XYZ file of C-alpha atoms in Angstrom:
221
model
C -12.321 -25.626 -42.726
C -10.835 -22.113 -43.259
C -13.899 -21.074 -45.300
C -16.226 -22.308 -42.550
C -14.206 -20.396 -39.954
C -14.562 -17.161 -41.915
C -18.271 -17.705 -42.347
C -18.778 -18.166 -38.639
C -16.693 -15.110 -37.707
C -17.230 -12.511 -40.411
C -16.538 -9.581 -38.043
C -12.874 -10.544 -37.805
C -12.295 -9.857 -41.501
C -14.475 -6.709 -41.526
C -12.996 -4.929 -38.475
C -11.836 -1.396 -39.138
C -8.070 -1.134 -39.279
C -6.471 0.378 -36.190
C -9.497 -0.228 -33.914
C -8.638 -2.112 -30.742
C -10.829 -4.719 -29.079
C -11.269 -2.393 -26.079
C -12.536 0.396 -28.336
C -14.994 -1.997 -29.968
C -16.264 -3.068 -26.540
C -16.686 0.561 -25.438
C -18.561 1.434 -28.611
C -20.937 -1.477 -28.026
C -21.637 -0.420 -24.419
C -24.248 2.033 -23.113
C -24.114 5.635 -24.282
C -23.345 8.548 -21.975
C -27.004 9.438 -21.979
C -27.953 5.929 -20.884
C -25.346 5.972 -18.117
C -26.627 9.342 -16.937
C -30.181 8.000 -16.878
C -29.042 5.051 -14.747
C -27.271 7.369 -12.326
C -30.410 9.512 -12.009
C -32.458 6.374 -11.384
C -30.114 5.653 -8.473
C -30.660 9.161 -7.119
C -34.431 8.695 -7.332
C -34.141 5.374 -5.475
C -31.995 6.983 -2.785
C -34.474 9.830 -2.359
C -37.283 7.248 -1.926
C -35.267 5.543 0.789
C -34.681 2.462 -1.368
C -30.972 2.332 -0.581
C -30.511 -1.270 -1.693
C -31.765 -0.411 -5.184
C -29.592 2.723 -5.283
C -26.541 0.640 -4.390
C -27.447 -1.944 -7.028
C -27.621 0.792 -9.671
C -24.584 2.839 -8.641
C -22.100 0.008 -8.057
C -21.701 -0.959 -11.757
C -21.316 2.732 -12.600
C -18.646 3.107 -9.915
C -16.843 0.116 -11.381
C -16.861 1.987 -14.713
C -14.986 4.867 -13.014
C -17.977 7.198 -12.631
C -16.661 9.517 -9.895
C -20.058 10.570 -8.543
C -21.225 6.951 -8.427
C -18.040 5.997 -6.540
C -18.749 8.668 -3.965
C -22.378 7.590 -3.564
C -21.475 3.907 -3.242
C -18.939 4.929 -0.594
C -21.633 6.808 1.323
C -23.916 3.763 1.378
C -21.059 1.503 2.498
C -19.967 4.005 5.141
C -23.439 4.343 6.614
C -24.594 0.764 6.033
C -27.586 1.838 3.968
C -28.935 -0.846 1.659
C -25.727 -2.817 2.170
C -23.669 -4.074 5.085
C -21.548 -1.310 6.611
C -17.978 -1.550 5.340
C -15.879 1.543 6.209
C -12.687 0.250 4.594
C -14.406 -0.359 1.261
C -16.184 2.992 1.595
C -12.842 4.733 2.030
C -11.504 2.868 -1.013
C -14.267 4.303 -3.205
C -14.014 7.770 -1.626
C -10.297 7.921 -2.303
C -10.630 6.608 -5.853
C -13.092 9.418 -6.560
C -10.906 11.884 -4.648
C -7.860 10.992 -6.735
C -10.056 11.527 -9.777
C -10.612 15.124 -8.656
C -14.088 14.935 -7.085
C -13.920 17.575 -4.357
C -16.835 16.242 -2.289
C -15.108 12.850 -2.114
C -11.888 14.547 -0.987
C -13.832 16.095 1.892
C -15.474 12.782 2.798
C -12.134 10.939 2.764
C -10.597 13.655 4.942
C -13.370 13.365 7.526
C -13.086 9.573 7.670
C -9.353 9.836 8.392
C -9.860 12.728 10.813
C -12.488 10.963 12.920
C -11.178 7.413 12.539
C -14.599 6.485 11.173
C -14.263 2.691 11.026
C -10.626 3.062 9.946
C -7.495 4.011 11.911
C -7.350 7.722 12.709
C -4.771 9.353 10.455
C -4.283 13.110 10.803
C -1.565 13.234 8.159
C -3.775 11.749 5.446
C -6.719 13.830 6.658
C -4.620 16.970 6.222
C -3.672 15.840 2.697
C -7.311 15.549 1.593
C -8.363 18.712 3.462
C -5.599 20.562 1.635
C -6.860 19.315 -1.737
C -10.421 20.390 -0.900
C -9.227 23.678 0.636
C -7.445 24.587 -2.589
C -10.767 23.942 -4.354
C -12.444 26.430 -1.991
C -14.367 24.238 0.504
C -14.890 26.369 3.661
C -14.858 23.490 6.184
C -11.685 22.090 4.621
C -9.978 25.497 4.888
C -11.056 25.898 8.498
C -10.018 22.393 9.558
C -6.674 22.803 7.833
C -6.229 25.964 9.886
C -6.959 24.042 13.092
C -4.497 21.328 12.098
C -1.747 23.878 11.463
C -2.557 25.629 14.723
C -2.420 22.383 16.721
C 0.205 20.544 14.675
C -2.135 17.665 13.792
C -0.679 15.728 10.867
C 1.314 18.816 9.838
C 3.977 20.969 11.451
C 2.703 23.570 13.896
C 2.532 26.803 11.892
C 0.451 29.674 13.371
C 0.956 31.859 10.305
C -0.484 29.241 7.958
C -3.293 28.586 10.417
C -4.256 32.258 10.323
C -4.090 32.298 6.531
C -6.453 29.336 6.199
C -8.815 30.772 8.823
C -8.917 34.020 6.872
C -9.690 32.225 3.607
C -12.442 30.205 5.287
C -13.919 33.304 6.894
C -14.015 35.060 3.525
C -16.463 32.445 2.248
C -18.662 32.567 5.337
C -17.368 29.853 7.679
C -18.591 31.051 11.073
C -16.105 29.094 13.195
C -13.224 30.489 11.146
C -14.449 34.039 11.701
C -14.771 33.428 15.438
C -11.285 31.929 15.534
C -9.815 34.984 13.841
C -11.553 37.244 16.365
C -10.027 35.173 19.176
C -6.516 34.933 17.739
C -5.819 38.388 16.334
C -6.097 40.306 19.664
C -3.711 37.813 21.281
C -0.931 38.420 18.737
C 2.033 40.485 19.964
C 1.614 44.184 19.265
C 4.294 46.509 17.900
C 7.256 47.275 20.176
C 6.756 50.312 22.422
C 8.494 53.573 21.545
C 11.845 54.199 23.125
C 11.936 56.018 26.430
C 11.740 55.149 30.082
C 8.108 56.259 30.415
C 6.847 54.360 27.350
C 3.820 52.176 27.988
C 4.578 48.439 27.760
C 3.186 46.460 24.816
C 0.012 44.708 25.924
C -1.621 41.679 24.319
C -4.865 39.901 25.093
C -4.776 36.607 26.995
C -4.370 33.488 24.861
C -7.593 32.264 23.205
C -9.252 28.952 24.096
C -8.174 25.888 22.080
C -9.469 25.601 18.523
C -12.170 23.034 17.801
C -12.411 21.008 14.609
C -15.507 21.221 12.430
C -16.854 17.662 12.135
C -19.884 18.513 9.993
C -19.466 16.217 6.975
C -21.978 16.793 4.156
C -23.061 13.345 3.099
C -25.945 13.757 0.629
C -25.298 12.207 -2.818
């Protein structure tokens, strides 16, 4: 019986020492090139409007921790394209990709929390993801973080930080941030007047109108 067992399972005796079962499974799976080709096939399906096929292709890749595939699956679930709309599951995939460092997914997760898009509105978590994307240089994330600091949405009210984020957003061409700076800076207190009874009083502009959030979420995969 032992000889028969060895004959039926020769790989067990010939396995390389120190190689785990998981490593053997990974080596037997598709190559990076094959996975990339599958992802691109999903993109082509999406571009044709065949969202169901795109979802069918991307979901297994997302389950293999492909960050871009996670984000694209989330988009389809969020919008109900090719699959039943499921915002909670969409947010799950967005945040998995966001935790993996995918900046576009960080932005998408932030917007879902900000707007309460099929999930409870959560300014605190929105500010967390906007901060991550703002550090990475996303203009809309920098601007919205400025608005949140100015209004105290999910973060402490902090006009100085608001101005700093507006300035950073304006530097990379965010029009609303530039307009906000033009509104805020004249309204800041000026320097104290010189001493003397006839000194002119310090004058500031009237307060600017309330800041508006930028809800333009870039969704393309």
